[in-house]
mmCIF file of N, CA and C in Angstrom:
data_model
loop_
_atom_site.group_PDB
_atom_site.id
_atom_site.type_symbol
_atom_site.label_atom_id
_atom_site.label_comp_id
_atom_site.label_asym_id
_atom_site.label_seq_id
_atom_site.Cartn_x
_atom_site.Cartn_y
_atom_site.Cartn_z
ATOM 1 N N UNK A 180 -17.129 52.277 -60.850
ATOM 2 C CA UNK A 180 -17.144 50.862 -61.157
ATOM 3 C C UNK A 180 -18.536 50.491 -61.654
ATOM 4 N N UNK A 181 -18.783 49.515 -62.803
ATOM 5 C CA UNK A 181 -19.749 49.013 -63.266
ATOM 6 C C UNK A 181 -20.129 47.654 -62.869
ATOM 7 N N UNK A 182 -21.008 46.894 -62.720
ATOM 8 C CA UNK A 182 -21.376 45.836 -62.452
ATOM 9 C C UNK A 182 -22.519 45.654 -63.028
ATOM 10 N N UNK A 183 -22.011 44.497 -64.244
ATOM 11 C CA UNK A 183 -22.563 44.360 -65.351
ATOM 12 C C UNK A 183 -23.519 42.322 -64.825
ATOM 13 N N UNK A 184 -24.424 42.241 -64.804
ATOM 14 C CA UNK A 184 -24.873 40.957 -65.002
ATOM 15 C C UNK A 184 -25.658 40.892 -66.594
ATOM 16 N N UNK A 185 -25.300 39.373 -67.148
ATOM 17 C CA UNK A 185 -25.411 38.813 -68.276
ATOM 18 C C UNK A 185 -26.599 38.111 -68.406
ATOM 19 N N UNK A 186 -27.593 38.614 -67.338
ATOM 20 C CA UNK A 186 -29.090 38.166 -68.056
ATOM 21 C C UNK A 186 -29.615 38.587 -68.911
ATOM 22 N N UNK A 187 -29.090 40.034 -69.908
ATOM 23 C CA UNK A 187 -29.568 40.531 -70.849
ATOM 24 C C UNK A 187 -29.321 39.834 -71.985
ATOM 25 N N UNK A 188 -28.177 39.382 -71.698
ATOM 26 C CA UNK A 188 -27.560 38.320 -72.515
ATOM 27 C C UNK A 188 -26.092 38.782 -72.799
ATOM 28 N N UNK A 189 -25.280 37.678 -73.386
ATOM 29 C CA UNK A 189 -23.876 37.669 -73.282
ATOM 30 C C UNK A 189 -23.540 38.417 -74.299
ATOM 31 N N UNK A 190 -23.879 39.384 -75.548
ATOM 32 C CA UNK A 190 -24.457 40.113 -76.491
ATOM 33 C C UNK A 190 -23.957 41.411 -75.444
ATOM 34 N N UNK A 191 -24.920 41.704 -74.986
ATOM 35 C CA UNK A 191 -25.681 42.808 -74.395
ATOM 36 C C UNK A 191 -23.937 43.085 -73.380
ATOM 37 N N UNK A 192 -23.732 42.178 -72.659
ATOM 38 C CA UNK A 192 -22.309 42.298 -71.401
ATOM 39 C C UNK A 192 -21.412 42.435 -71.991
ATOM 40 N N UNK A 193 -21.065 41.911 -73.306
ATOM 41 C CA UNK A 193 -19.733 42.285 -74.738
ATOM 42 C C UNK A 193 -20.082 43.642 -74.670
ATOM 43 N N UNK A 194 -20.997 44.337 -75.024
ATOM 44 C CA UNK A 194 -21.307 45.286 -75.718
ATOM 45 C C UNK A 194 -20.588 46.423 -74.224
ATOM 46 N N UNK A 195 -21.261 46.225 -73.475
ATOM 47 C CA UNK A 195 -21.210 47.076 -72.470
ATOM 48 C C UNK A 195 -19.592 47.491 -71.641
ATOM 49 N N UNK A 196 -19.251 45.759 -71.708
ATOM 50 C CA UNK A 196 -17.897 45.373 -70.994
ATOM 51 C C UNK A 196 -16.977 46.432 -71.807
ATOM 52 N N UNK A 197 -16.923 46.564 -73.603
ATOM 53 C CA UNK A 197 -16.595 46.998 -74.276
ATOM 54 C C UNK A 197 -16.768 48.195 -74.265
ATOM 55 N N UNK A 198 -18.169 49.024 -74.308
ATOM 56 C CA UNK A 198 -18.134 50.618 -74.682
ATOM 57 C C UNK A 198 -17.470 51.372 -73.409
ATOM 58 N N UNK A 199 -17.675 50.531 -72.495
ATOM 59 C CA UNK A 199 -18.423 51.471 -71.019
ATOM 60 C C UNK A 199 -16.876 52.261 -70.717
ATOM 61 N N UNK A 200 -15.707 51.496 -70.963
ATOM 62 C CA UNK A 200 -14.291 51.943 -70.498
ATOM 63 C C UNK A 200 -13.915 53.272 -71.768
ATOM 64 N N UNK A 201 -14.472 53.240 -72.945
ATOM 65 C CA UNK A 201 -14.534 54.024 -73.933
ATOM 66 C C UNK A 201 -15.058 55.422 -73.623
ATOM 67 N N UNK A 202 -16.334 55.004 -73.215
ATOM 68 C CA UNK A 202 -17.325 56.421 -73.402
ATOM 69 C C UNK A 202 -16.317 57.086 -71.263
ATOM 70 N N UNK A 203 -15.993 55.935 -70.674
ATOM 71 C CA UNK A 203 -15.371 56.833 -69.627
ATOM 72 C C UNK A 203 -14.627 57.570 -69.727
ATOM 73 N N UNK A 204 -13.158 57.069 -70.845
ATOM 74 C CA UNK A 204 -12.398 57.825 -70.654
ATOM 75 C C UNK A 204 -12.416 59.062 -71.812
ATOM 76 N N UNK A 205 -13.582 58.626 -72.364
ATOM 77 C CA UNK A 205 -14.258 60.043 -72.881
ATOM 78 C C UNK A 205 -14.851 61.409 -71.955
ATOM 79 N N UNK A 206 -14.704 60.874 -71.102
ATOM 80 C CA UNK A 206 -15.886 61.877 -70.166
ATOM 81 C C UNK A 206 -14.637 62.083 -69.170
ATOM 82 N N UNK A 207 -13.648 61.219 -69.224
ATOM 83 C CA UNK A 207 -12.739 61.504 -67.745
ATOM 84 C C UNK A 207 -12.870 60.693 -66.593
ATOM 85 N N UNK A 208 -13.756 59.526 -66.743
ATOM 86 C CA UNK A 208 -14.269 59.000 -65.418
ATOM 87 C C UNK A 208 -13.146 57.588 -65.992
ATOM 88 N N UNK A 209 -12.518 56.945 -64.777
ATOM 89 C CA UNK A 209 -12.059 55.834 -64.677
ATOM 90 C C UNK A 209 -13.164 54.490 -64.890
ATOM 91 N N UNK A 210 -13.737 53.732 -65.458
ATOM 92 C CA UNK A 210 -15.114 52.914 -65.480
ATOM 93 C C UNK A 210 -14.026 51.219 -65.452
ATOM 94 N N UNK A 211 -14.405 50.620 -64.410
ATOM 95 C CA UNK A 211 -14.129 49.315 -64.690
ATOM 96 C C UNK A 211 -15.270 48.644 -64.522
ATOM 97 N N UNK A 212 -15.020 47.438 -65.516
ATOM 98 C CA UNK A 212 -16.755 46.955 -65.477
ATOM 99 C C UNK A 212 -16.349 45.283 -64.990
ATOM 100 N N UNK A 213 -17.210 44.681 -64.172
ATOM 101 C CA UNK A 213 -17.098 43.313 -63.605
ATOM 102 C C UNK A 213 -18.501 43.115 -63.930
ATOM 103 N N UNK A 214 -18.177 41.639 -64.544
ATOM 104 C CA UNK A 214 -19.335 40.780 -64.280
ATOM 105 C C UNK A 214 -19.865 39.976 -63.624
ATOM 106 N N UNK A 215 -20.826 40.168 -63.086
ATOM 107 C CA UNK A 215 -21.555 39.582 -61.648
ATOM 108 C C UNK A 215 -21.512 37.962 -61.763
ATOM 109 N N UNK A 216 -21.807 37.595 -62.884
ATOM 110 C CA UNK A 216 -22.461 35.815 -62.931
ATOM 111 C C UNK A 216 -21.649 35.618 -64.406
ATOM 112 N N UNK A 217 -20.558 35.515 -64.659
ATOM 113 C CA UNK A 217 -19.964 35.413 -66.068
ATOM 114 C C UNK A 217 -20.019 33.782 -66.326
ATOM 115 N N UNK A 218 -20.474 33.818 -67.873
ATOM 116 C CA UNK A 218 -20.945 32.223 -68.497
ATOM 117 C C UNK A 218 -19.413 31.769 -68.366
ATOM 118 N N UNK A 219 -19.677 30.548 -68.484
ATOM 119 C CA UNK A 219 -18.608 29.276 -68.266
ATOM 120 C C UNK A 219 -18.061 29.222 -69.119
ATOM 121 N N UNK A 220 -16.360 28.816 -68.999
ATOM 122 C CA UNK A 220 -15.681 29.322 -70.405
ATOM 123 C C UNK A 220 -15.904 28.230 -71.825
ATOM 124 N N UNK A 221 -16.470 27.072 -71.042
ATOM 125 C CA UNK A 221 -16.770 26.155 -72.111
ATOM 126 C C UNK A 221 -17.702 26.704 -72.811
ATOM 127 N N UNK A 222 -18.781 27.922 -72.602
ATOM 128 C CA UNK A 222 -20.035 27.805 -73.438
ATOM 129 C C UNK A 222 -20.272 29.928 -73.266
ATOM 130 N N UNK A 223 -19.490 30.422 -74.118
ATOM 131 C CA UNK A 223 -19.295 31.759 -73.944
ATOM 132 C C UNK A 223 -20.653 32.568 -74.423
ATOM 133 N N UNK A 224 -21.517 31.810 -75.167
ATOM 134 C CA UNK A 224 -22.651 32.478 -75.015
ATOM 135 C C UNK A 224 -23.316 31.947 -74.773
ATOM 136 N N UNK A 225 -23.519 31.361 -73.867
ATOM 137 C CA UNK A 225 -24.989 30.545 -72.678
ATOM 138 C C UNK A 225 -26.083 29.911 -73.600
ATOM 139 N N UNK A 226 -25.680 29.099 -74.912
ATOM 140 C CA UNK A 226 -26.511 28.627 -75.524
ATOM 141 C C UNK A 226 -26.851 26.881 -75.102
ATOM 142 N N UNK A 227 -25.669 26.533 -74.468
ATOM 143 C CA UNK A 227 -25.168 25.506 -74.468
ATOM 144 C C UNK A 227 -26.374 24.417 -73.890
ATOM 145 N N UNK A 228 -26.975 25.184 -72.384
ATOM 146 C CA UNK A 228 -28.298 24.605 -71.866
ATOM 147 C C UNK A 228 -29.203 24.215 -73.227
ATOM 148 N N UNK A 229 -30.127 25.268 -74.210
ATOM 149 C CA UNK A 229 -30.494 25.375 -74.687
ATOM 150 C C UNK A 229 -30.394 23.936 -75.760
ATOM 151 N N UNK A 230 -29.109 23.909 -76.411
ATOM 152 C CA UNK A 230 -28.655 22.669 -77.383
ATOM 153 C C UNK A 230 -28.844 21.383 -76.462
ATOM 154 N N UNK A 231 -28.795 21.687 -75.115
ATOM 155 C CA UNK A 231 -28.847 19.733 -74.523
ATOM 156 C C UNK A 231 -30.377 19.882 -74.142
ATOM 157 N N UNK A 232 -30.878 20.675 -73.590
ATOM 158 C CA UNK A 232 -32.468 20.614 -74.036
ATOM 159 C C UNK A 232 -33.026 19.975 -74.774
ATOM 160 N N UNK A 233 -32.708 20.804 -76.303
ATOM 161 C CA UNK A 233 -32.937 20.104 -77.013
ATOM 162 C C UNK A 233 -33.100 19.024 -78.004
ATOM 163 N N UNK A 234 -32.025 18.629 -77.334
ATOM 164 C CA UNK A 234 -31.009 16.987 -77.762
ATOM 165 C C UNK A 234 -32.459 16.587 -77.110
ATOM 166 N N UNK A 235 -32.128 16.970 -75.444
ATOM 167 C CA UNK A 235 -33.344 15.759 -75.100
ATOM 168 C C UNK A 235 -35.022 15.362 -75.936
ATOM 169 N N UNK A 236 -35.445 16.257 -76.289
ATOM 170 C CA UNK A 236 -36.503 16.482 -76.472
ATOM 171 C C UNK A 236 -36.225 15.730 -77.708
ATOM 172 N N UNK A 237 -35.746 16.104 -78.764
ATOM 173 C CA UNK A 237 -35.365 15.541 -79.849
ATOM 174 C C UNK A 237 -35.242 13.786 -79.440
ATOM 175 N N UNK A 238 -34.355 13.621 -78.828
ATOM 176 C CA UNK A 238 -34.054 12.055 -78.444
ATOM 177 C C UNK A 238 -35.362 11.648 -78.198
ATOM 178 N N UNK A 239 -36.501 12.283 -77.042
ATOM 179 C CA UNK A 239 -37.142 11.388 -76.638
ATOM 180 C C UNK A 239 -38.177 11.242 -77.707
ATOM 181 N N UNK A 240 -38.472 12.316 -78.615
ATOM 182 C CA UNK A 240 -39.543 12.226 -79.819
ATOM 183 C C UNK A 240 -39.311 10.763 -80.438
ATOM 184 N N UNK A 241 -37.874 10.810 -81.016
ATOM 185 C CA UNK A 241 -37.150 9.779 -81.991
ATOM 186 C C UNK A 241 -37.404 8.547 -81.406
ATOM 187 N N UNK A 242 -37.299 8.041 -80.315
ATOM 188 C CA UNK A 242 -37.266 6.981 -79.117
ATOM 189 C C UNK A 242 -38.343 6.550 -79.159
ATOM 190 N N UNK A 243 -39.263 7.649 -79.128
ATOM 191 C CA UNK A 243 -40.954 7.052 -79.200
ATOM 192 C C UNK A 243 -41.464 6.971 -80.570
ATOM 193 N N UNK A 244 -40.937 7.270 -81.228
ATOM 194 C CA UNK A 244 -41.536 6.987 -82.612
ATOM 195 C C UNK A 244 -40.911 5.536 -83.337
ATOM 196 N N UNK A 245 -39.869 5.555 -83.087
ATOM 197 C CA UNK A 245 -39.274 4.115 -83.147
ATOM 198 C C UNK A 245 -39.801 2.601 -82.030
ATOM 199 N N UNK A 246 -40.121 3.067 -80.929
ATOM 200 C CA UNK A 246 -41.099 2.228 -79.996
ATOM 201 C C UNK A 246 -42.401 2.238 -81.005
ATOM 202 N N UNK A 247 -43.236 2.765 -81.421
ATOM 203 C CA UNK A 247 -44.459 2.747 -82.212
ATOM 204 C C UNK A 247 -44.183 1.534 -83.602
ATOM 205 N N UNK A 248 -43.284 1.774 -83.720
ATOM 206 C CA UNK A 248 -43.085 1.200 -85.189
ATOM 207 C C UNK A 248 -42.418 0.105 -85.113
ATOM 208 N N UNK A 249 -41.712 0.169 -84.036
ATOM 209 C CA UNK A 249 -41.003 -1.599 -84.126
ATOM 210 C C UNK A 249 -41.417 -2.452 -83.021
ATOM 211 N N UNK A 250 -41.798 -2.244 -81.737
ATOM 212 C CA UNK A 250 -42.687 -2.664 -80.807
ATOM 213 C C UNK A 250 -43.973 -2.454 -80.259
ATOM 214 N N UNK A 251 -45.157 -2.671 -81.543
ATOM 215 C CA UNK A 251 -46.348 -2.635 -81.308
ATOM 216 C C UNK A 251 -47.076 -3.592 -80.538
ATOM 217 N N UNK A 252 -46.234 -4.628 -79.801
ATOM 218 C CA UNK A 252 -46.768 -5.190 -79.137
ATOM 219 C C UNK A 252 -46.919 -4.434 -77.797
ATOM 220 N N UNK A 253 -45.822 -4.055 -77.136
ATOM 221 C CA UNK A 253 -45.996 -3.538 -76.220
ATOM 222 C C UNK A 253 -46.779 -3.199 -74.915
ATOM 223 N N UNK A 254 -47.821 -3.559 -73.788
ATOM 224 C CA UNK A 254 -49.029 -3.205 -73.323
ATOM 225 C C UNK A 254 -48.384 -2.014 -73.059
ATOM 226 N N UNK A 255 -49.366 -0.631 -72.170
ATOM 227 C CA UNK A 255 -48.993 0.221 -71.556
ATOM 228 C C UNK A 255 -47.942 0.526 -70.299
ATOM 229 N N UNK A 256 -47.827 -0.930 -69.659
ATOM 230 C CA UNK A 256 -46.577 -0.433 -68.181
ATOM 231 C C UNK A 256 -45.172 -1.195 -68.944
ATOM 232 N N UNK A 257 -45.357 -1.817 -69.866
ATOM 233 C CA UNK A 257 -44.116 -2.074 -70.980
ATOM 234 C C UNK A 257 -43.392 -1.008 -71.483
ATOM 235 N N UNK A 258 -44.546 -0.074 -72.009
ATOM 236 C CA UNK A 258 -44.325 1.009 -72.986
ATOM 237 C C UNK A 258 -43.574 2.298 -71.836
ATOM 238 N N UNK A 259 -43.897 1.949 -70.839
ATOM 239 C CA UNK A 259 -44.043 3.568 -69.907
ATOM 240 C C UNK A 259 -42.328 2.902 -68.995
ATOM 241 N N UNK A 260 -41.960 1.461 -68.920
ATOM 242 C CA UNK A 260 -40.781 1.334 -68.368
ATOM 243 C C UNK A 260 -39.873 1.262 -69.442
ATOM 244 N N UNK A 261 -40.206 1.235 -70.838
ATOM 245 C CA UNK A 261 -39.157 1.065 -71.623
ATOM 246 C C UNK A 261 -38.740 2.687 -72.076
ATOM 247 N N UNK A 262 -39.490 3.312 -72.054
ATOM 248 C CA UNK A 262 -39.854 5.034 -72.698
ATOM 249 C C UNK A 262 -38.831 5.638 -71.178
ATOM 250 N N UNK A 263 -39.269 5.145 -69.975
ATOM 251 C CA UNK A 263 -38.295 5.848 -68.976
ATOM 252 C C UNK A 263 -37.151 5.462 -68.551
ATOM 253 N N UNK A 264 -36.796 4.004 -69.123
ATOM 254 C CA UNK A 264 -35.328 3.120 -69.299
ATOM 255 C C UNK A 264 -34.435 4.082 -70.472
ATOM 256 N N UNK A 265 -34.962 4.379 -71.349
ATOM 257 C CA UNK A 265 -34.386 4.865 -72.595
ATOM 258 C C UNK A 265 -34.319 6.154 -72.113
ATOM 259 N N UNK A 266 -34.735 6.957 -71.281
ATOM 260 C CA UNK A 266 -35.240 8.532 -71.277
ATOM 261 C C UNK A 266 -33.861 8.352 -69.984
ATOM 262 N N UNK A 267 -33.330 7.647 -68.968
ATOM 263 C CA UNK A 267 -32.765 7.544 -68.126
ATOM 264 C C UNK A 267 -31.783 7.356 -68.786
ATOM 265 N N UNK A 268 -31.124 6.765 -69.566
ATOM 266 C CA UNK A 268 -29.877 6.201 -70.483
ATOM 267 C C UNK A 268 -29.500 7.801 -71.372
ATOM 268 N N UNK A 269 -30.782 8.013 -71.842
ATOM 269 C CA UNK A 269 -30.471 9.167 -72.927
ATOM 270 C C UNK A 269 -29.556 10.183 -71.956
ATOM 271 N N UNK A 270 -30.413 10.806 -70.880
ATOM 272 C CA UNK A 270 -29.975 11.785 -69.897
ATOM 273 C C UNK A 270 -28.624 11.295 -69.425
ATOM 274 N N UNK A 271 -28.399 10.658 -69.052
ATOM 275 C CA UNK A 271 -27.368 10.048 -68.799
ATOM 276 C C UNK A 271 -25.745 10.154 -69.708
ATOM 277 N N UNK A 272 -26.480 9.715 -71.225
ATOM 278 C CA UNK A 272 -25.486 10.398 -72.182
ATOM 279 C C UNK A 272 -25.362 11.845 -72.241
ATOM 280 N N UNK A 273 -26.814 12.401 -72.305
ATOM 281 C CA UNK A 273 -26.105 13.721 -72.970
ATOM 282 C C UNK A 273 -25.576 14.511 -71.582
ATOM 283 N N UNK A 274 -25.328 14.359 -70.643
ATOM 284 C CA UNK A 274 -25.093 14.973 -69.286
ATOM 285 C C UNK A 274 -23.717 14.292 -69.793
ATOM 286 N N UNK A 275 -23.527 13.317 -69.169
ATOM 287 C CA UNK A 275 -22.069 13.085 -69.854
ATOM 288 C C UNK A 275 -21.283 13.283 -70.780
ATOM 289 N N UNK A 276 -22.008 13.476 -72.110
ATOM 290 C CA UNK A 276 -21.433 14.009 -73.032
ATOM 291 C C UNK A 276 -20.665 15.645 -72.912
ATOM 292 N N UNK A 277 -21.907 16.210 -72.519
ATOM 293 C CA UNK A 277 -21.516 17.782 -72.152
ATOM 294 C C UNK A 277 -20.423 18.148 -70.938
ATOM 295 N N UNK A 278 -20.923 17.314 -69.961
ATOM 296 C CA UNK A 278 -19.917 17.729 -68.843
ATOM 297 C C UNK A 278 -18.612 17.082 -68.632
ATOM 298 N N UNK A 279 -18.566 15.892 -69.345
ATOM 299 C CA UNK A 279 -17.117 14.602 -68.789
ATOM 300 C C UNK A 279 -16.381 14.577 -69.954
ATOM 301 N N UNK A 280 -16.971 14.476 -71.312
ATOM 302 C CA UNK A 280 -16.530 14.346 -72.387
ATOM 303 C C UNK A 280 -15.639 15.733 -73.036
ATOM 304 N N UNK A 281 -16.882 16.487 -73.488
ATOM 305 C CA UNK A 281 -16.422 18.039 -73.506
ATOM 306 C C UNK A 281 -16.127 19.041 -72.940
ATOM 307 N N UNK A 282 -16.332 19.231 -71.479
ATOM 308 C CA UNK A 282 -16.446 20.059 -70.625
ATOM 309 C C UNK A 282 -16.896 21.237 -70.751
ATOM 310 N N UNK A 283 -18.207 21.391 -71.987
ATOM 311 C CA UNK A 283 -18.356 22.993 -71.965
ATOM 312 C C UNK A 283 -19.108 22.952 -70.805
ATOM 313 N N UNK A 284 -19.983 22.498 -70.130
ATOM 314 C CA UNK A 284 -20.081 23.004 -68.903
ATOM 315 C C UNK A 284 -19.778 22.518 -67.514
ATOM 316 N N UNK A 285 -19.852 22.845 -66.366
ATOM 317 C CA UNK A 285 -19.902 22.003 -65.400
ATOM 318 C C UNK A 285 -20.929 21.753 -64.334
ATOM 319 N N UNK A 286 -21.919 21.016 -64.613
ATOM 320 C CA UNK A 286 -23.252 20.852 -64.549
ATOM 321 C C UNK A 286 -23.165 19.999 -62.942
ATOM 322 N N UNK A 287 -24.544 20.810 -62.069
ATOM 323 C CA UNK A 287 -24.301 19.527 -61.068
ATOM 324 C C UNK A 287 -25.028 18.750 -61.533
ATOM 325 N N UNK A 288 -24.212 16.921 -61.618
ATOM 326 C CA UNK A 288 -24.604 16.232 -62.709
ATOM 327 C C UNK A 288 -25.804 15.497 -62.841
ATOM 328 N N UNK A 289 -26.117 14.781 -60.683
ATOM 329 C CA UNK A 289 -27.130 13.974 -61.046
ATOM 330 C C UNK A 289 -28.278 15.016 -61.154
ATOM 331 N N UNK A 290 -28.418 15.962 -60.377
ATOM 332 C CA UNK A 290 -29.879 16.890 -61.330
ATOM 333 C C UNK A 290 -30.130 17.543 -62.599
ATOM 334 N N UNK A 291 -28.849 17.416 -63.382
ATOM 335 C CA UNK A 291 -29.092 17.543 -64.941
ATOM 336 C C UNK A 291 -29.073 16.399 -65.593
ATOM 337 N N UNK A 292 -28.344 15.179 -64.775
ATOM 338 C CA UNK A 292 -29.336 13.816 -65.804
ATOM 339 C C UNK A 292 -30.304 13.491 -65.321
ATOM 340 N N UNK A 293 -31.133 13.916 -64.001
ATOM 341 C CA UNK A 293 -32.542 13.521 -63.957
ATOM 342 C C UNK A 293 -33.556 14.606 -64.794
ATOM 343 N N UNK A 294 -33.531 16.203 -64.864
ATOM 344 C CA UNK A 294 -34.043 16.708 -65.535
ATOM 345 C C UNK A 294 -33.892 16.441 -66.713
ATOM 346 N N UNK A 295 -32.804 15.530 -67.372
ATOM 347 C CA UNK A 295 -32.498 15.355 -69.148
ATOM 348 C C UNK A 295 -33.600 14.853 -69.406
ATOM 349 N N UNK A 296 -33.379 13.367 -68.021
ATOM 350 C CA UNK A 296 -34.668 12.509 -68.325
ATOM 351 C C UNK A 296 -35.535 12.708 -68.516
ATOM 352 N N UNK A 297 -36.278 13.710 -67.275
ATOM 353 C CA UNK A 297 -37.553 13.403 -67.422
ATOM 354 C C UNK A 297 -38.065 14.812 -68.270
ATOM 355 N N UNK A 298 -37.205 15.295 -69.414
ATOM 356 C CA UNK A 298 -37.483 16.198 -70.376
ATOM 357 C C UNK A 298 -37.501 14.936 -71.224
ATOM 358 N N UNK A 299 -37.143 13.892 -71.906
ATOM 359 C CA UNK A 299 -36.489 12.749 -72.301
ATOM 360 C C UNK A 299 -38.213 12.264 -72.261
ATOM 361 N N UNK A 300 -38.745 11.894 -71.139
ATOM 362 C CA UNK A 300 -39.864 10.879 -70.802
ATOM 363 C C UNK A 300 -40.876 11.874 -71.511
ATOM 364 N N UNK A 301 -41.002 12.881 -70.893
ATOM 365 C CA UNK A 301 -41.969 13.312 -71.035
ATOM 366 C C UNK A 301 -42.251 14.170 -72.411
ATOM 367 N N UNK A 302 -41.509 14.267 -73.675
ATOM 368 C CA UNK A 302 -41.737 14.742 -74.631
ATOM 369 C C UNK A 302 -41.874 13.121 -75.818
ATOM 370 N N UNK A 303 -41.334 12.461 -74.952
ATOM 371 C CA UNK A 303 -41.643 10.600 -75.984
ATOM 372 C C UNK A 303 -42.771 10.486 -75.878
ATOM 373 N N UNK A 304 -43.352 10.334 -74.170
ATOM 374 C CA UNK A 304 -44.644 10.150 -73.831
ATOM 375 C C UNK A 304 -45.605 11.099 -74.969
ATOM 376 N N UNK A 305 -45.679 12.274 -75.199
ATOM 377 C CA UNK A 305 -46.428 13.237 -75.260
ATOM 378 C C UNK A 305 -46.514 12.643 -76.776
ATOM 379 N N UNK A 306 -45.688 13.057 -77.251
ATOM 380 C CA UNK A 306 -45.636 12.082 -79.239
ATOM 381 C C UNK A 306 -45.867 11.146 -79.088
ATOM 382 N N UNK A 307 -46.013 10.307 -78.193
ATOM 383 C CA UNK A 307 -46.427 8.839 -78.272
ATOM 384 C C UNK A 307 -47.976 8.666 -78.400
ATOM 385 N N UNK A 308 -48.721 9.234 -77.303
ATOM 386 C CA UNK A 308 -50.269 9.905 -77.386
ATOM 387 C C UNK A 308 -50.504 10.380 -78.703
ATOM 388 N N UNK A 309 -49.718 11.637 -79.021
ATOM 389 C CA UNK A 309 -50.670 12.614 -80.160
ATOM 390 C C UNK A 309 -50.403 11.446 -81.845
ATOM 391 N N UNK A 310 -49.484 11.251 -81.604
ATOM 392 C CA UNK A 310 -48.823 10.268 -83.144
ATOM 393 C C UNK A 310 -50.308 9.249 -82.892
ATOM 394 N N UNK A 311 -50.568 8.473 -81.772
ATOM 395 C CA UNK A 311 -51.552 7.547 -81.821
ATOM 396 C C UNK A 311 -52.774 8.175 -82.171
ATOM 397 N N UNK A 312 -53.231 9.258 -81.562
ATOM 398 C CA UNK A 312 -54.196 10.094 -81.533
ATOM 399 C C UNK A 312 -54.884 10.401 -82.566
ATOM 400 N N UNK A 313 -53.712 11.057 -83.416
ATOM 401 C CA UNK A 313 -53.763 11.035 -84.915
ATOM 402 C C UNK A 313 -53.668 10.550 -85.944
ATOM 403 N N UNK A 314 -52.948 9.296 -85.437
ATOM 404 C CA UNK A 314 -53.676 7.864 -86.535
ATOM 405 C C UNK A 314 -54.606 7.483 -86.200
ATOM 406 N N UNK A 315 -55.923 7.843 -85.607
ATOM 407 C CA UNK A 315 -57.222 7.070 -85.413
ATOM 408 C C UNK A 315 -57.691 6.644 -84.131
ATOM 409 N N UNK A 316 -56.152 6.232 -83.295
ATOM 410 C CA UNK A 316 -56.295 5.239 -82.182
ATOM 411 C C UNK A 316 -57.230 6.477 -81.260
ATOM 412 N N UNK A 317 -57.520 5.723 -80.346
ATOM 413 C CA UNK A 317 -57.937 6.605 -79.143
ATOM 414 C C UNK A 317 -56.592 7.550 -78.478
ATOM 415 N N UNK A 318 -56.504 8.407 -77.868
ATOM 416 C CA UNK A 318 -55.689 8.931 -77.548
ATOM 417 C C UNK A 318 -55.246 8.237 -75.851
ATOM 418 N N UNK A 319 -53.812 8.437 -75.433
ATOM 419 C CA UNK A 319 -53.257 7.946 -74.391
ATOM 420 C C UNK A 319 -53.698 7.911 -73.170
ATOM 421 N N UNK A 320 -54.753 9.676 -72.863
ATOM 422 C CA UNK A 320 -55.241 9.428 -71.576
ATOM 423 C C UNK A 320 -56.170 8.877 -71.084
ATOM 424 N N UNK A 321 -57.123 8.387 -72.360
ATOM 425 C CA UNK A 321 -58.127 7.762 -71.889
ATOM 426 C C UNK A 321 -58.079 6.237 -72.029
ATOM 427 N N UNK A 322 -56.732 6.306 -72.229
ATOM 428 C CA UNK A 322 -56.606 4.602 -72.426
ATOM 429 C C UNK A 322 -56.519 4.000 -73.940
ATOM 430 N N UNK A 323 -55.682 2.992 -74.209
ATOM 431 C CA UNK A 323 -55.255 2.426 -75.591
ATOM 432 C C UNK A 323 -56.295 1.447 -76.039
#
């Protein structure tokens, strides 16, 4: 018996799941192969984390660049509750989107919409600084 885990990747466990019963009954040996941790059938090659990642990150860039440009009034505890209102909403969608809507995965939900978020907060925040930074302004940590 084989016992195959798919951290090599889901590539790598095809490949194996596939030869391994081949090259056995080449040799004479009975080979059944199980997989230890097999991906979720919604998302057959474990990319799926990866794409809502990067939704978030994406969202929160977009979020803060649109805060820059249409609410320059803003002070700083304006900017930092509206950036984590929006970063809380975003997570919120794409957790829902993935898990209720589509079901490719089944996520435990409230710690993948708080990590959406605060992947969400903290990549707006970060473009929010360097975008200022690099138009001239002073940069975020030392104050606006």
């Amino acid at each position: 018996m084989v016992h195959v885990v798919g951290a090599a990747g889901a590539s790598m466990a095809e490949l194996v799941a596939k030869a391994a019963p081949k090259v056995g009954a080449h040799i004479g040996v009975h080979v059944m192969v199980t997989d230890l941790k097999p991906l979720q059938p919604g998302d057959p090659r474990g990319l799926a984390l990866f794409y809502i990642s990067l939704a978030a990150v994406i969202m929160g860039f977009i979020g803060a660049i649109q805060l820059s440009v249409h609410a320059k009034a803003l002070n700083r505890a304006e900017l930092i509750a509206f950036i984590a209102a929006c970063s809380m909403l975003g997570g919120f969608a794409i957790a829902a989107t993935v898990d209720w809507l589509l079901g490719a995965l089944a996520l435990p939900f409230a710690e993948s919409w708080l990590i959406l978020a605060l992947t969400m907060f903290t990549s707006g925040w970060c473009s929010r600084c360097s975008t200022r930074s690099s138009a001239g302004g002073r940069s975020c940590p030392r104050g606006e």
